[in-house]
PDB file of C-alpha atoms and ligand atoms in Angstrom:
ATOM      1  CA  MET A   1      -2.923 -20.623  20.341  1.00 73.00           C
ATOM      2  CA  THR A   2      -2.230 -16.903  20.494  1.00 94.00           C
ATOM      3  CA  ALA A   3      -0.843 -15.540  17.260  1.00 98.00           C
ATOM      4  CA  GLN A   4       2.544 -13.905  16.914  1.00 98.00           C
ATOM      5  CA  LEU A   5       2.290 -10.259  15.961  1.00 98.00           C
ATOM      6  CA  LEU A   6       3.579  -9.098  12.601  1.00 98.00           C
ATOM      7  CA  ASP A   7       4.752  -5.670  13.726  1.00 98.00           C
ATOM      8  CA  GLY A   8       4.723  -3.138  10.888  1.00 98.00           C
ATOM      9  CA  VAL A   9       6.389  -0.424  12.936  1.00 98.00           C
ATOM     10  CA  ALA A  10       9.370  -2.627  13.830  1.00 98.00           C
ATOM     11  CA  LEU A  11       9.759  -4.114  10.341  1.00 98.00           C
ATOM     12  CA  GLY A  12       9.319  -0.676   8.804  1.00 98.00           C
ATOM     13  CA  GLN A  13      12.034   0.812  11.016  1.00 96.00           C
ATOM     14  CA  GLN A  14      14.397  -2.008  10.170  1.00 96.00           C
ATOM     15  CA  LEU A  15      13.923  -1.507   6.440  1.00 97.00           C
ATOM     16  CA  ARG A  16      13.947   2.284   6.647  1.00 96.00           C
ATOM     17  CA  ALA A  17      17.352   2.313   8.366  1.00 94.00           C
ATOM     18  CA  GLY A  18      18.786   0.741   5.215  1.00 96.00           C
ATOM     19  CA  PHE A  19      16.895   3.230   3.040  1.00 97.00           C
ATOM     20  CA  LYS A  20      18.554   6.192   4.762  1.00 96.00           C
ATOM     21  CA  GLN A  21      21.964   4.796   3.879  1.00 96.00           C
ATOM     22  CA  ARG A  22      20.944   4.268   0.262  1.00 97.00           C
ATOM     23  CA  ALA A  23      19.433   7.773   0.023  1.00 98.00           C
ATOM     24  CA  ASP A  24      22.552   9.390   1.472  1.00 97.00           C
ATOM     25  CA  GLN A  25      24.781   7.394  -0.837  1.00 96.00           C
ATOM     26  CA  LEU A  26      22.749   8.538  -3.850  1.00 97.00           C
ATOM     27  CA  ALA A  27      22.824  12.138  -2.609  1.00 98.00           C
ATOM     28  CA  ALA A  28      26.613  11.940  -2.297  1.00 97.00           C
ATOM     29  CA  GLN A  29      26.648  10.988  -5.988  1.00 96.00           C
ATOM     30  CA  GLY A  30      24.455  14.004  -6.831  1.00 96.00           C
ATOM     31  CA  THR A  31      20.950  12.500  -6.771  1.00 97.00           C
ATOM     32  CA  ARG A  32      18.886  13.155  -3.645  1.00 98.00           C
ATOM     33  CA  PRO A  33      15.763  10.956  -4.071  1.00 98.00           C
ATOM     34  CA  GLY A  34      12.596  13.049  -4.277  1.00 98.00           C
ATOM     35  CA  LEU A  35       8.878  12.323  -3.880  1.00 98.00           C
ATOM     36  CA  ALA A  36       6.005  14.676  -4.729  1.00 98.00           C
ATOM     37  CA  VAL A  37       2.673  14.082  -3.013  1.00 98.00           C
ATOM     38  CA  ILE A  38      -0.534  15.625  -4.325  1.00 98.00           C
ATOM     39  CA  LEU A  39      -3.594  15.912  -2.118  1.00 98.00           C
ATOM     40  CA  VAL A  40      -6.900  17.217  -3.437  1.00 98.00           C
ATOM     41  CA  GLY A  41      -9.599  18.058  -0.929  1.00 97.00           C
ATOM     42  CA  GLU A  42      -9.906  17.895   2.824  1.00 95.00           C
ATOM     43  CA  ASP A  43     -10.525  14.231   3.597  1.00 94.00           C
ATOM     44  CA  ALA A  44      -9.291  13.833   7.182  1.00 93.00           C
ATOM     45  CA  ALA A  45      -7.806  10.358   6.718  1.00 93.00           C
ATOM     46  CA  SER A  46      -6.012  11.392   3.524  1.00 96.00           C
ATOM     47  CA  GLN A  47      -4.525  14.394   5.320  1.00 97.00           C
ATOM     48  CA  VAL A  48      -3.075  12.061   7.977  1.00 95.00           C
ATOM     49  CA  TYR A  49      -1.710   9.616   5.380  1.00 96.00           C
ATOM     50  CA  VAL A  50      -0.070  12.416   3.398  1.00 97.00           C
ATOM     51  CA  ARG A  51       1.475  13.924   6.528  1.00 97.00           C
ATOM     52  CA  ASN A  52       2.849  10.511   7.508  1.00 97.00           C
ATOM     53  CA  LYS A  53       4.307   9.985   4.023  1.00 98.00           C
ATOM     54  CA  VAL A  54       6.029  13.373   4.036  1.00 98.00           C
ATOM     55  CA  ASN A  55       7.426  12.820   7.555  1.00 98.00           C
ATOM     56  CA  ALA A  56       8.681   9.360   6.592  1.00 98.00           C
ATOM     57  CA  CYS A  57      10.531  10.844   3.620  1.00 98.00           C
ATOM     58  CA  ALA A  58      12.341  13.323   5.865  1.00 98.00           C
ATOM     59  CA  GLN A  59      13.484  10.540   8.203  1.00 97.00           C
ATOM     60  CA  ALA A  60      14.719   8.419   5.296  1.00 97.00           C
ATOM     61  CA  GLY A  61      16.722  11.222   3.700  1.00 97.00           C
ATOM     62  CA  ILE A  62      14.243  11.573   0.824  1.00 98.00           C
ATOM     63  CA  HIS A  63      13.352  15.054  -0.398  1.00 98.00           C
ATOM     64  CA  SER A  64       9.583  15.575  -0.510  1.00 98.00           C
ATOM     65  CA  GLU A  65       7.201  18.179  -1.858  1.00 98.00           C
ATOM     66  CA  LYS A  66       3.547  18.395  -0.906  1.00 98.00           C
ATOM     67  CA  TYR A  67       0.899  20.047  -3.089  1.00 98.00           C
ATOM     68  CA  VAL A  68      -2.536  20.564  -1.577  1.00 98.00           C
ATOM     69  CA  PHE A  69      -5.473  21.662  -3.727  1.00 98.00           C
ATOM     70  CA  ALA A  70      -8.971  22.792  -2.712  1.00 98.00           C
ATOM     71  CA  PRO A  71     -11.747  20.195  -3.132  1.00 98.00           C
ATOM     72  CA  ASP A  72     -13.292  22.184  -6.014  1.00 98.00           C
ATOM     73  CA  VAL A  73     -10.043  22.753  -7.928  1.00 98.00           C
ATOM     74  CA  ALA A  74     -10.279  22.445 -11.720  1.00 98.00           C
ATOM     75  CA  PRO A  75      -8.764  19.091 -12.787  1.00 98.00           C
ATOM     76  CA  GLN A  76      -6.575  20.898 -15.344  1.00 98.00           C
ATOM     77  CA  VAL A  77      -4.687  22.577 -12.489  1.00 98.00           C
ATOM     78  CA  VAL A  78      -3.741  19.153 -11.142  1.00 98.00           C
ATOM     79  CA  PHE A  79      -2.854  17.849 -14.619  1.00 98.00           C
ATOM     80  CA  ASP A  80      -0.589  20.887 -15.082  1.00 98.00           C
ATOM     81  CA  LYS A  81       1.146  20.195 -11.772  1.00 98.00           C
ATOM     82  CA  ILE A  82       1.673  16.546 -12.705  1.00 99.00           C
ATOM     83  CA  ALA A  83       3.172  17.610 -16.063  1.00 98.00           C
ATOM     84  CA  GLU A  84       5.528  19.977 -14.248  1.00 98.00           C
ATOM     85  CA  LEU A  85       6.591  17.243 -11.803  1.00 98.00           C
ATOM     86  CA  ASN A  86       7.022  14.715 -14.629  1.00 98.00           C
ATOM     87  CA  ALA A  87       9.657  17.045 -16.079  1.00 98.00           C
ATOM     88  CA  ASP A  88      11.328  17.906 -12.754  1.00 98.00           C
ATOM     89  CA  PRO A  89      14.656  16.047 -12.316  1.00 97.00           C
ATOM     90  CA  LYS A  90      14.501  16.484  -8.505  1.00 98.00           C
ATOM     91  CA  ILE A  91      11.360  14.329  -8.393  1.00 98.00           C
ATOM     92  CA  HIS A  92      11.599  10.543  -8.813  1.00 98.00           C
ATOM     93  CA  GLY A  93       8.164   9.602  -7.550  1.00 98.00           C
ATOM     94  CA  ILE A  94       4.728  11.222  -7.867  1.00 98.00           C
ATOM     95  CA  LEU A  95       1.837  10.138  -5.695  1.00 98.00           C
ATOM     96  CA  VAL A  96      -1.711  11.413  -6.016  1.00 98.00           C
ATOM     97  CA  GLN A  97      -3.521  10.541  -2.811  1.00 98.00           C
ATOM     98  CA  LEU A  98      -6.786   8.698  -3.429  1.00 97.00           C
ATOM     99  CA  PRO A  99      -9.723   9.066  -3.296  1.00 96.00           C
ATOM    100  CA  LEU A 100     -10.032  12.128  -5.509  1.00 98.00           C
ATOM    101  CA  PRO A 101     -13.171  14.321  -5.483  1.00 97.00           C
ATOM    102  CA  ARG A 102     -16.004  13.108  -7.717  1.00 97.00           C
ATOM    103  CA  HIS A 103     -15.456  15.648 -10.478  1.00 98.00           C
ATOM    104  CA  PHE A 104     -12.064  14.028 -11.202  1.00 98.00           C
ATOM    105  CA  ASP A 105     -11.479  11.108 -13.540  1.00 98.00           C
ATOM    106  CA  ALA A 106      -9.078   9.293 -11.215  1.00 97.00           C
ATOM    107  CA  ASP A 107      -7.853   6.901 -13.937  1.00 97.00           C
ATOM    108  CA  ALA A 108      -6.962   9.815 -16.209  1.00 98.00           C
ATOM    109  CA  VAL A 109      -5.065  11.505 -13.378  1.00 98.00           C
ATOM    110  CA  LEU A 110      -3.076   8.366 -12.589  1.00 98.00           C
ATOM    111  CA  GLU A 111      -2.298   7.838 -16.280  1.00 98.00           C
ATOM    112  CA  ALA A 112      -0.892  11.389 -16.451  1.00 98.00           C
ATOM    113  CA  ILE A 113       1.953  10.414 -14.110  1.00 98.00           C
ATOM    114  CA  ALA A 114       5.121   9.452 -15.996  1.00 98.00           C
ATOM    115  CA  ALA A 115       5.534   5.656 -15.918  1.00 96.00           C
ATOM    116  CA  GLN A 116       9.035   5.894 -14.418  1.00 96.00           C
ATOM    117  CA  LYS A 117       7.681   8.067 -11.557  1.00 98.00           C
ATOM    118  CA  ASP A 118       4.553   5.977 -10.828  1.00 98.00           C
ATOM    119  CA  VAL A 119       5.762   4.838  -7.406  1.00 98.00           C
ATOM    120  CA  ASP A 120       2.237   3.774  -6.415  1.00 98.00           C
ATOM    121  CA  GLY A 121       2.234   1.329  -9.340  1.00 97.00           C
ATOM    122  CA  PHE A 122      -1.335   2.336 -10.263  1.00 97.00           C
ATOM    123  CA  ARG A 123      -0.908   3.149 -13.973  1.00 96.00           C
ATOM    124  CA  ALA A 124      -2.421   0.615 -16.375  1.00 96.00           C
ATOM    125  CA  GLU A 125       1.024  -0.091 -17.812  1.00 95.00           C
ATOM    126  CA  ASN A 126       2.344  -0.996 -14.368  1.00 96.00           C
ATOM    127  CA  VAL A 127      -0.721  -3.059 -13.569  1.00 96.00           C
ATOM    128  CA  GLY A 128      -0.274  -5.008 -16.800  1.00 96.00           C
ATOM    129  CA  ALA A 129       3.405  -5.542 -16.059  1.00 96.00           C
ATOM    130  CA  LEU A 130       2.475  -6.833 -12.584  1.00 96.00           C
ATOM    131  CA  MET A 131       0.181  -9.412 -14.198  1.00 96.00           C
ATOM    132  CA  GLN A 132       3.093 -10.540 -16.346  1.00 96.00           C
ATOM    133  CA  GLY A 133       5.368 -10.692 -13.327  1.00 92.00           C
ATOM    134  CA  GLN A 134       7.481  -7.758 -14.519  1.00 91.00           C
ATOM    135  CA  PRO A 135       6.260  -4.695 -12.674  1.00 76.00           C
ATOM    136  CA  CYS A 136       8.046  -1.383 -12.784  1.00 84.00           C
ATOM    137  CA  PHE A 137       6.694  -0.573  -9.318  1.00 97.00           C
ATOM    138  CA  ILE A 138       4.689  -2.868  -7.030  1.00 97.00           C
ATOM    139  CA  PRO A 139       1.690  -1.157  -5.345  1.00 98.00           C
ATOM    140  CA  CYS A 140       2.822  -0.251  -1.838  1.00 98.00           C
ATOM    141  CA  THR A 141       0.197  -1.925   0.355  1.00 98.00           C
ATOM    142  CA  PRO A 142       0.369  -5.417  -1.199  1.00 98.00           C
ATOM    143  CA  TYR A 143       4.148  -5.015  -1.458  1.00 98.00           C
ATOM    144  CA  GLY A 144       4.233  -4.367   2.303  1.00 98.00           C
ATOM    145  CA  ALA A 145       2.011  -7.367   2.967  1.00 98.00           C
ATOM    146  CA  MET A 146       4.407  -9.606   1.019  1.00 98.00           C
ATOM    147  CA  LYS A 147       7.335  -8.193   3.013  1.00 98.00           C
ATOM    148  CA  PHE A 148       5.651  -9.372   6.237  1.00 98.00           C
ATOM    149  CA  LEU A 149       5.515 -12.913   4.878  1.00 98.00           C
ATOM    150  CA  GLU A 150       9.101 -12.782   3.643  1.00 98.00           C
ATOM    151  CA  SER A 151      10.506 -11.304   6.862  1.00 98.00           C
ATOM    152  CA  ALA A 152       8.738 -13.867   9.071  1.00 98.00           C
ATOM    153  CA  GLY A 153       9.977 -16.704   6.838  1.00 98.00           C
ATOM    154  CA  ILE A 154       6.431 -17.723   5.958  1.00 98.00           C
ATOM    155  CA  SER A 155       6.472 -19.848   2.837  1.00 97.00           C
ATOM    156  CA  VAL A 156       3.783 -19.050   0.282  1.00 98.00           C
ATOM    157  CA  LYS A 157       4.445 -21.799  -2.240  1.00 98.00           C
ATOM    158  CA  GLY A 158       1.533 -24.222  -2.540  1.00 98.00           C
ATOM    159  CA  LYS A 159      -0.493 -22.455   0.177  1.00 98.00           C
ATOM    160  CA  GLU A 160      -4.165 -21.591  -0.031  1.00 99.00           C
ATOM    161  CA  ALA A 161      -4.440 -17.796   0.008  1.00 99.00           C
ATOM    162  CA  VAL A 162      -7.742 -15.970   0.279  1.00 99.00           C
ATOM    163  CA  VAL A 163      -7.926 -12.247  -0.447  1.00 99.00           C
ATOM    164  CA  VAL A 164     -11.135 -10.580   0.696  1.00 98.00           C
ATOM    165  CA  GLY A 165     -11.627  -7.452  -1.421  1.00 98.00           C
ATOM    166  CA  ARG A 166     -11.046  -6.792  -5.116  1.00 98.00           C
ATOM    167  CA  SER A 167      -9.897  -3.172  -5.261  1.00 97.00           C
ATOM    168  CA  ASN A 168      -7.358  -1.999  -7.814  1.00 96.00           C
ATOM    169  CA  ILE A 169      -5.172  -0.651  -5.009  1.00 96.00           C
ATOM    170  CA  VAL A 170      -5.030  -3.758  -2.822  1.00 98.00           C
ATOM    171  CA  GLY A 171      -7.170  -6.805  -3.612  1.00 98.00           C
ATOM    172  CA  LYS A 172      -6.226  -7.354  -7.250  1.00 98.00           C
ATOM    173  CA  PRO A 173      -2.465  -6.694  -6.974  1.00 98.00           C
ATOM    174  CA  MET A 174      -2.322  -8.676  -3.713  1.00 98.00           C
ATOM    175  CA  ALA A 175      -3.866 -11.690  -5.441  1.00 98.00           C
ATOM    176  CA  MET A 176      -1.381 -11.366  -8.284  1.00 98.00           C
ATOM    177  CA  LEU A 177       1.648 -11.188  -5.966  1.00 98.00           C
ATOM    178  CA  LEU A 178       0.485 -14.202  -3.957  1.00 98.00           C
ATOM    179  CA  MET A 179      -0.118 -16.134  -7.165  1.00 98.00           C
ATOM    180  CA  HIS A 180       3.347 -15.284  -8.489  1.00 97.00           C
ATOM    181  CA  ALA A 181       4.761 -16.454  -5.150  1.00 98.00           C
ATOM    182  CA  GLY A 182       3.155 -19.862  -5.693  1.00 98.00           C
ATOM    183  CA  ALA A 183      -0.081 -19.668  -3.703  1.00 98.00           C
ATOM    184  CA  THR A 184      -3.432 -20.928  -4.914  1.00 98.00           C
ATOM    185  CA  VAL A 185      -5.454 -17.744  -4.681  1.00 98.00           C
ATOM    186  CA  THR A 186      -9.152 -17.099  -4.161  1.00 98.00           C
ATOM    187  CA  VAL A 187     -10.477 -13.548  -4.358  1.00 98.00           C
ATOM    188  CA  CYS A 188     -13.677 -12.938  -2.398  1.00 98.00           C
ATOM    189  CA  HIS A 189     -15.842  -9.821  -2.594  1.00 98.00           C
ATOM    190  CA  SER A 190     -19.250  -8.392  -1.795  1.00 95.00           C
ATOM    191  CA  GLN A 191     -21.019 -10.871  -4.062  1.00 97.00           C
ATOM    192  CA  THR A 192     -19.230 -13.947  -2.721  1.00 98.00           C
ATOM    193  CA  LYS A 193     -21.550 -16.617  -1.371  1.00 98.00           C
ATOM    194  CA  ASP A 194     -20.471 -18.179   1.913  1.00 98.00           C
ATOM    195  CA  LEU A 195     -17.476 -15.990   2.641  1.00 98.00           C
ATOM    196  CA  LYS A 196     -16.818 -17.933   5.839  1.00 98.00           C
ATOM    197  CA  ALA A 197     -16.328 -21.227   3.971  1.00 98.00           C
ATOM    198  CA  HIS A 198     -13.718 -19.600   1.711  1.00 98.00           C
ATOM    199  CA  CYS A 199     -11.920 -17.913   4.596  1.00 98.00           C
ATOM    200  CA  LEU A 200     -11.767 -21.162   6.564  1.00 98.00           C
ATOM    201  CA  ARG A 201      -9.709 -22.736   3.756  1.00 98.00           C
ATOM    202  CA  ALA A 202      -7.078 -19.995   3.879  1.00 99.00           C
ATOM    203  CA  ASP A 203      -3.535 -20.633   5.057  1.00 98.00           C
ATOM    204  CA  ILE A 204      -2.953 -16.955   4.285  1.00 99.00           C
ATOM    205  CA  LEU A 205      -5.937 -14.660   4.730  1.00 99.00           C
ATOM    206  CA  VAL A 206      -5.777 -11.045   3.563  1.00 99.00           C
ATOM    207  CA  ALA A 207      -8.641  -8.763   4.581  1.00 98.00           C
ATOM    208  CA  ALA A 208      -9.056  -5.666   2.416  1.00 98.00           C
ATOM    209  CA  ILE A 209     -12.772  -4.990   2.447  1.00 96.00           C
ATOM    210  CA  GLY A 210     -13.106  -1.715   4.309  1.00 95.00           C
ATOM    211  CA  ARG A 211     -15.679  -3.065   6.783  1.00 96.00           C
ATOM    212  CA  PRO A 212     -14.733  -2.920  10.474  1.00 97.00           C
ATOM    213  CA  LYS A 213     -14.094  -6.291  12.176  1.00 97.00           C
ATOM    214  CA  MET A 214     -15.868  -8.233   9.424  1.00 98.00           C
ATOM    215  CA  ILE A 215     -13.533 -11.227   9.647  1.00 98.00           C
ATOM    216  CA  THR A 216     -14.068 -12.901  12.992  1.00 98.00           C
ATOM    217  CA  GLY A 217     -12.112 -15.682  14.686  1.00 98.00           C
ATOM    218  CA  ASP A 218     -14.617 -18.367  13.650  1.00 98.00           C
ATOM    219  CA  MET A 219     -13.772 -17.538  10.003  1.00 98.00           C
ATOM    220  CA  VAL A 220     -10.055 -18.172  10.497  1.00 98.00           C
ATOM    221  CA  LYS A 221      -8.449 -21.584   9.956  1.00 98.00           C
ATOM    222  CA  PRO A 222      -6.359 -22.622  12.967  1.00 98.00           C
ATOM    223  CA  GLY A 223      -2.737 -21.655  12.317  1.00 98.00           C
ATOM    224  CA  ALA A 224      -3.537 -19.283   9.429  1.00 98.00           C
ATOM    225  CA  VAL A 225      -1.552 -16.120   8.748  1.00 98.00           C
ATOM    226  CA  VAL A 226      -3.896 -13.130   8.892  1.00 99.00           C
ATOM    227  CA  ILE A 227      -3.013  -9.838   7.217  1.00 98.00           C
ATOM    228  CA  ASP A 228      -5.402  -7.005   7.934  1.00 98.00           C
ATOM    229  CA  VAL A 229      -5.314  -4.181   5.428  1.00 98.00           C
ATOM    230  CA  GLY A 230      -8.364  -2.346   6.814  1.00 96.00           C
ATOM    231  CA  ILE A 231      -8.161   0.937   8.674  1.00 95.00           C
ATOM    232  CA  ASN A 232     -11.561   1.962   9.997  1.00 95.00           C
ATOM    233  CA  ARG A 233     -12.396   4.646  12.530  1.00 93.00           C
ATOM    234  CA  MET A 234     -14.952   3.556  15.127  1.00 92.00           C
ATOM    235  CA  ALA A 235     -17.585   5.797  16.731  1.00 93.00           C
ATOM    236  CA  ASP A 236     -15.321   6.151  19.798  1.00 94.00           C
ATOM    237  CA  GLY A 237     -12.516   7.515  17.578  1.00 92.00           C
ATOM    238  CA  LYS A 238     -10.377   4.380  17.847  1.00 94.00           C
ATOM    239  CA  LEU A 239      -8.950   2.671  14.758  1.00 95.00           C
ATOM    240  CA  CYS A 240      -9.720  -0.917  13.935  1.00 97.00           C
ATOM    241  CA  GLY A 241      -9.092  -3.240  11.021  1.00 98.00           C
ATOM    242  CA  ASP A 242     -11.313  -5.413   8.860  1.00 98.00           C
ATOM    243  CA  VAL A 243     -10.440  -8.313  11.177  1.00 98.00           C
ATOM    244  CA  ASP A 244     -11.805  -8.745  14.676  1.00 98.00           C
ATOM    245  CA  PHE A 245      -8.327  -8.831  16.188  1.00 98.00           C
ATOM    246  CA  GLU A 246      -9.255 -10.220  19.613  1.00 98.00           C
ATOM    247  CA  SER A 247     -11.024 -13.328  18.327  1.00 98.00           C
ATOM    248  CA  ALA A 248      -8.778 -13.902  15.291  1.00 98.00           C
ATOM    249  CA  ARG A 249      -5.535 -13.749  17.285  1.00 98.00           C
ATOM    250  CA  GLU A 250      -6.671 -16.773  19.319  1.00 98.00           C
ATOM    251  CA  VAL A 251      -6.830 -18.902  16.168  1.00 98.00           C
ATOM    252  CA  ALA A 252      -4.170 -17.538  13.810  1.00 98.00           C
ATOM    253  CA  SER A 253      -0.431 -18.289  13.900  1.00 98.00           C
ATOM    254  CA  TYR A 254       0.524 -14.758  12.805  1.00 98.00           C
ATOM    255  CA  ILE A 255      -1.555 -11.589  12.630  1.00 98.00           C
ATOM    256  CA  THR A 256      -1.006  -7.930  11.785  1.00 98.00           C
ATOM    257  CA  PRO A 257      -2.424  -5.406  14.274  1.00 98.00           C
ATOM    258  CA  VAL A 258      -4.322  -2.207  13.378  1.00 98.00           C
ATOM    259  CA  PRO A 259      -2.863   0.301  13.852  1.00 97.00           C
ATOM    260  CA  GLY A 260       0.811  -0.663  13.592  1.00 97.00           C
ATOM    261  CA  GLY A 261       0.587  -3.397  10.962  1.00 98.00           C
ATOM    262  CA  VAL A 262       0.080  -2.870   7.249  1.00 98.00           C
ATOM    263  CA  GLY A 263      -0.205   0.967   7.499  1.00 97.00           C
ATOM    264  CA  PRO A 264       3.459   1.654   8.337  1.00 97.00           C
ATOM    265  CA  MET A 265       4.543  -0.946   5.788  1.00 98.00           C
ATOM    266  CA  THR A 266       2.610   0.816   3.010  1.00 98.00           C
ATOM    267  CA  ILE A 267       4.630   3.945   3.692  1.00 98.00           C
ATOM    268  CA  THR A 268       7.849   1.939   3.972  1.00 98.00           C
ATOM    269  CA  MET A 269       7.330   0.428   0.532  1.00 98.00           C
ATOM    270  CA  LEU A 270       6.513   3.844  -0.909  1.00 98.00           C
ATOM    271  CA  LEU A 271       9.952   4.930   0.269  1.00 98.00           C
ATOM    272  CA  ALA A 272      11.421   1.754  -1.238  1.00 98.00           C
ATOM    273  CA  ASN A 273       9.822   2.468  -4.627  1.00 98.00           C
ATOM    274  CA  THR A 274      10.944   6.101  -4.563  1.00 98.00           C
ATOM    275  CA  LEU A 275      14.509   5.045  -3.802  1.00 98.00           C
ATOM    276  CA  GLU A 276      14.422   2.449  -6.528  1.00 98.00           C
ATOM    277  CA  SER A 277      13.190   5.064  -8.982  1.00 98.00           C
ATOM    278  CA  ALA A 278      15.981   7.459  -7.977  1.00 98.00           C
ATOM    279  CA  GLU A 279      18.562   4.687  -8.309  1.00 97.00           C
ATOM    280  CA  ARG A 280      17.299   3.855 -11.800  1.00 96.00           C
ATOM    281  CA  SER A 281      17.399   7.528 -12.747  1.00 96.00           C
ATOM    282  CA  ALA A 282      20.947   7.939 -11.395  1.00 95.00           C
ATOM    283  CA  SER A 283      22.227   4.933 -13.314  1.00 92.00           C
ATOM    284  CA  ALA A 284      20.373   5.776 -16.555  1.00 85.00           C
TER     285      ALA A 284
HETATM  286  N1  GUN B 301      -5.347   5.885  -0.717  1.00 73.94           N
HETATM  287  C1  GUN B 301      -5.375   4.782   0.060  1.00 73.94           C
HETATM  288  N2  GUN B 301      -4.249   4.041  -0.120  1.00 73.94           N
HETATM  289  C2  GUN B 301      -3.514   4.680  -1.047  1.00 73.94           C
HETATM  290  C3  GUN B 301      -2.253   4.417  -1.646  1.00 73.94           C
HETATM  291  O1  GUN B 301      -1.579   3.411  -1.391  1.00 73.94           O
HETATM  292  N3  GUN B 301      -1.832   5.338  -2.550  1.00 73.94           N
HETATM  293  C4  GUN B 301      -2.561   6.434  -2.870  1.00 73.94           C
HETATM  294  N4  GUN B 301      -2.070   7.275  -3.780  1.00 73.94           N
HETATM  295  N5  GUN B 301      -3.729   6.717  -2.335  1.00 73.94           N
HETATM  296  C5  GUN B 301      -4.210   5.841  -1.428  1.00 73.94           C
END
């Protein structure tokens, strides 16, 4: 079997076409949706992600503002900017690109974002609401992964789902979303014994470890749906995921490629959350 591709560029474009209409409609009523993106430091990957987010906003009719700070900036400068953006009616979403430099308390920075503008869904309040099944905003990467399943008509109810990785940004919220959708969820991580045995039980396998090509075809159950959240740069400059695509695609029923899978969907769902925030603000 060769797996069908879950194409994040195509699905993203399809969804974003609808977003443009919603953004223009809101603007006609006096509320142009707005996103502020804060980048601290010079991490090359973060610079690319932020550029892609800002470009995606422009295409979707969403106003964006980018604030770039030097790696050694005093945290108070960033807190002051967040406070200013919290009070700015043109801004409906605030995103602080992670990781932050070591001298920052990342949790404190995320908590400084107003709850109604936390379009990443990273604040503790949002995380708690997600656990209760009532999130204000769903974190963009797991949200995008769920959209793949929904758009391909893949039923989650009663399935065995295995999430490899337990980060706050992906692994934990992904597990929660799959559980709410009716899957029986296992979360594996660096201390998991016999990772392969767990992966082989998965009808839906989500790889979010940050280790290039760690999940190989012999770890995939025949017919499984494989969602690869990893983006790793190889020595030759090429990008690859946490899944060994070539071997896994021969076993899986569906698989996301890297690049062109989860990455574009993360940005798409950021736009979705920003729009939703603007719509809430306009109808408040
Ligand atoms: N760094 C890696 N992924 C993300 C994300 O989804 N949001 C933010 N703010 N930073 C990230």
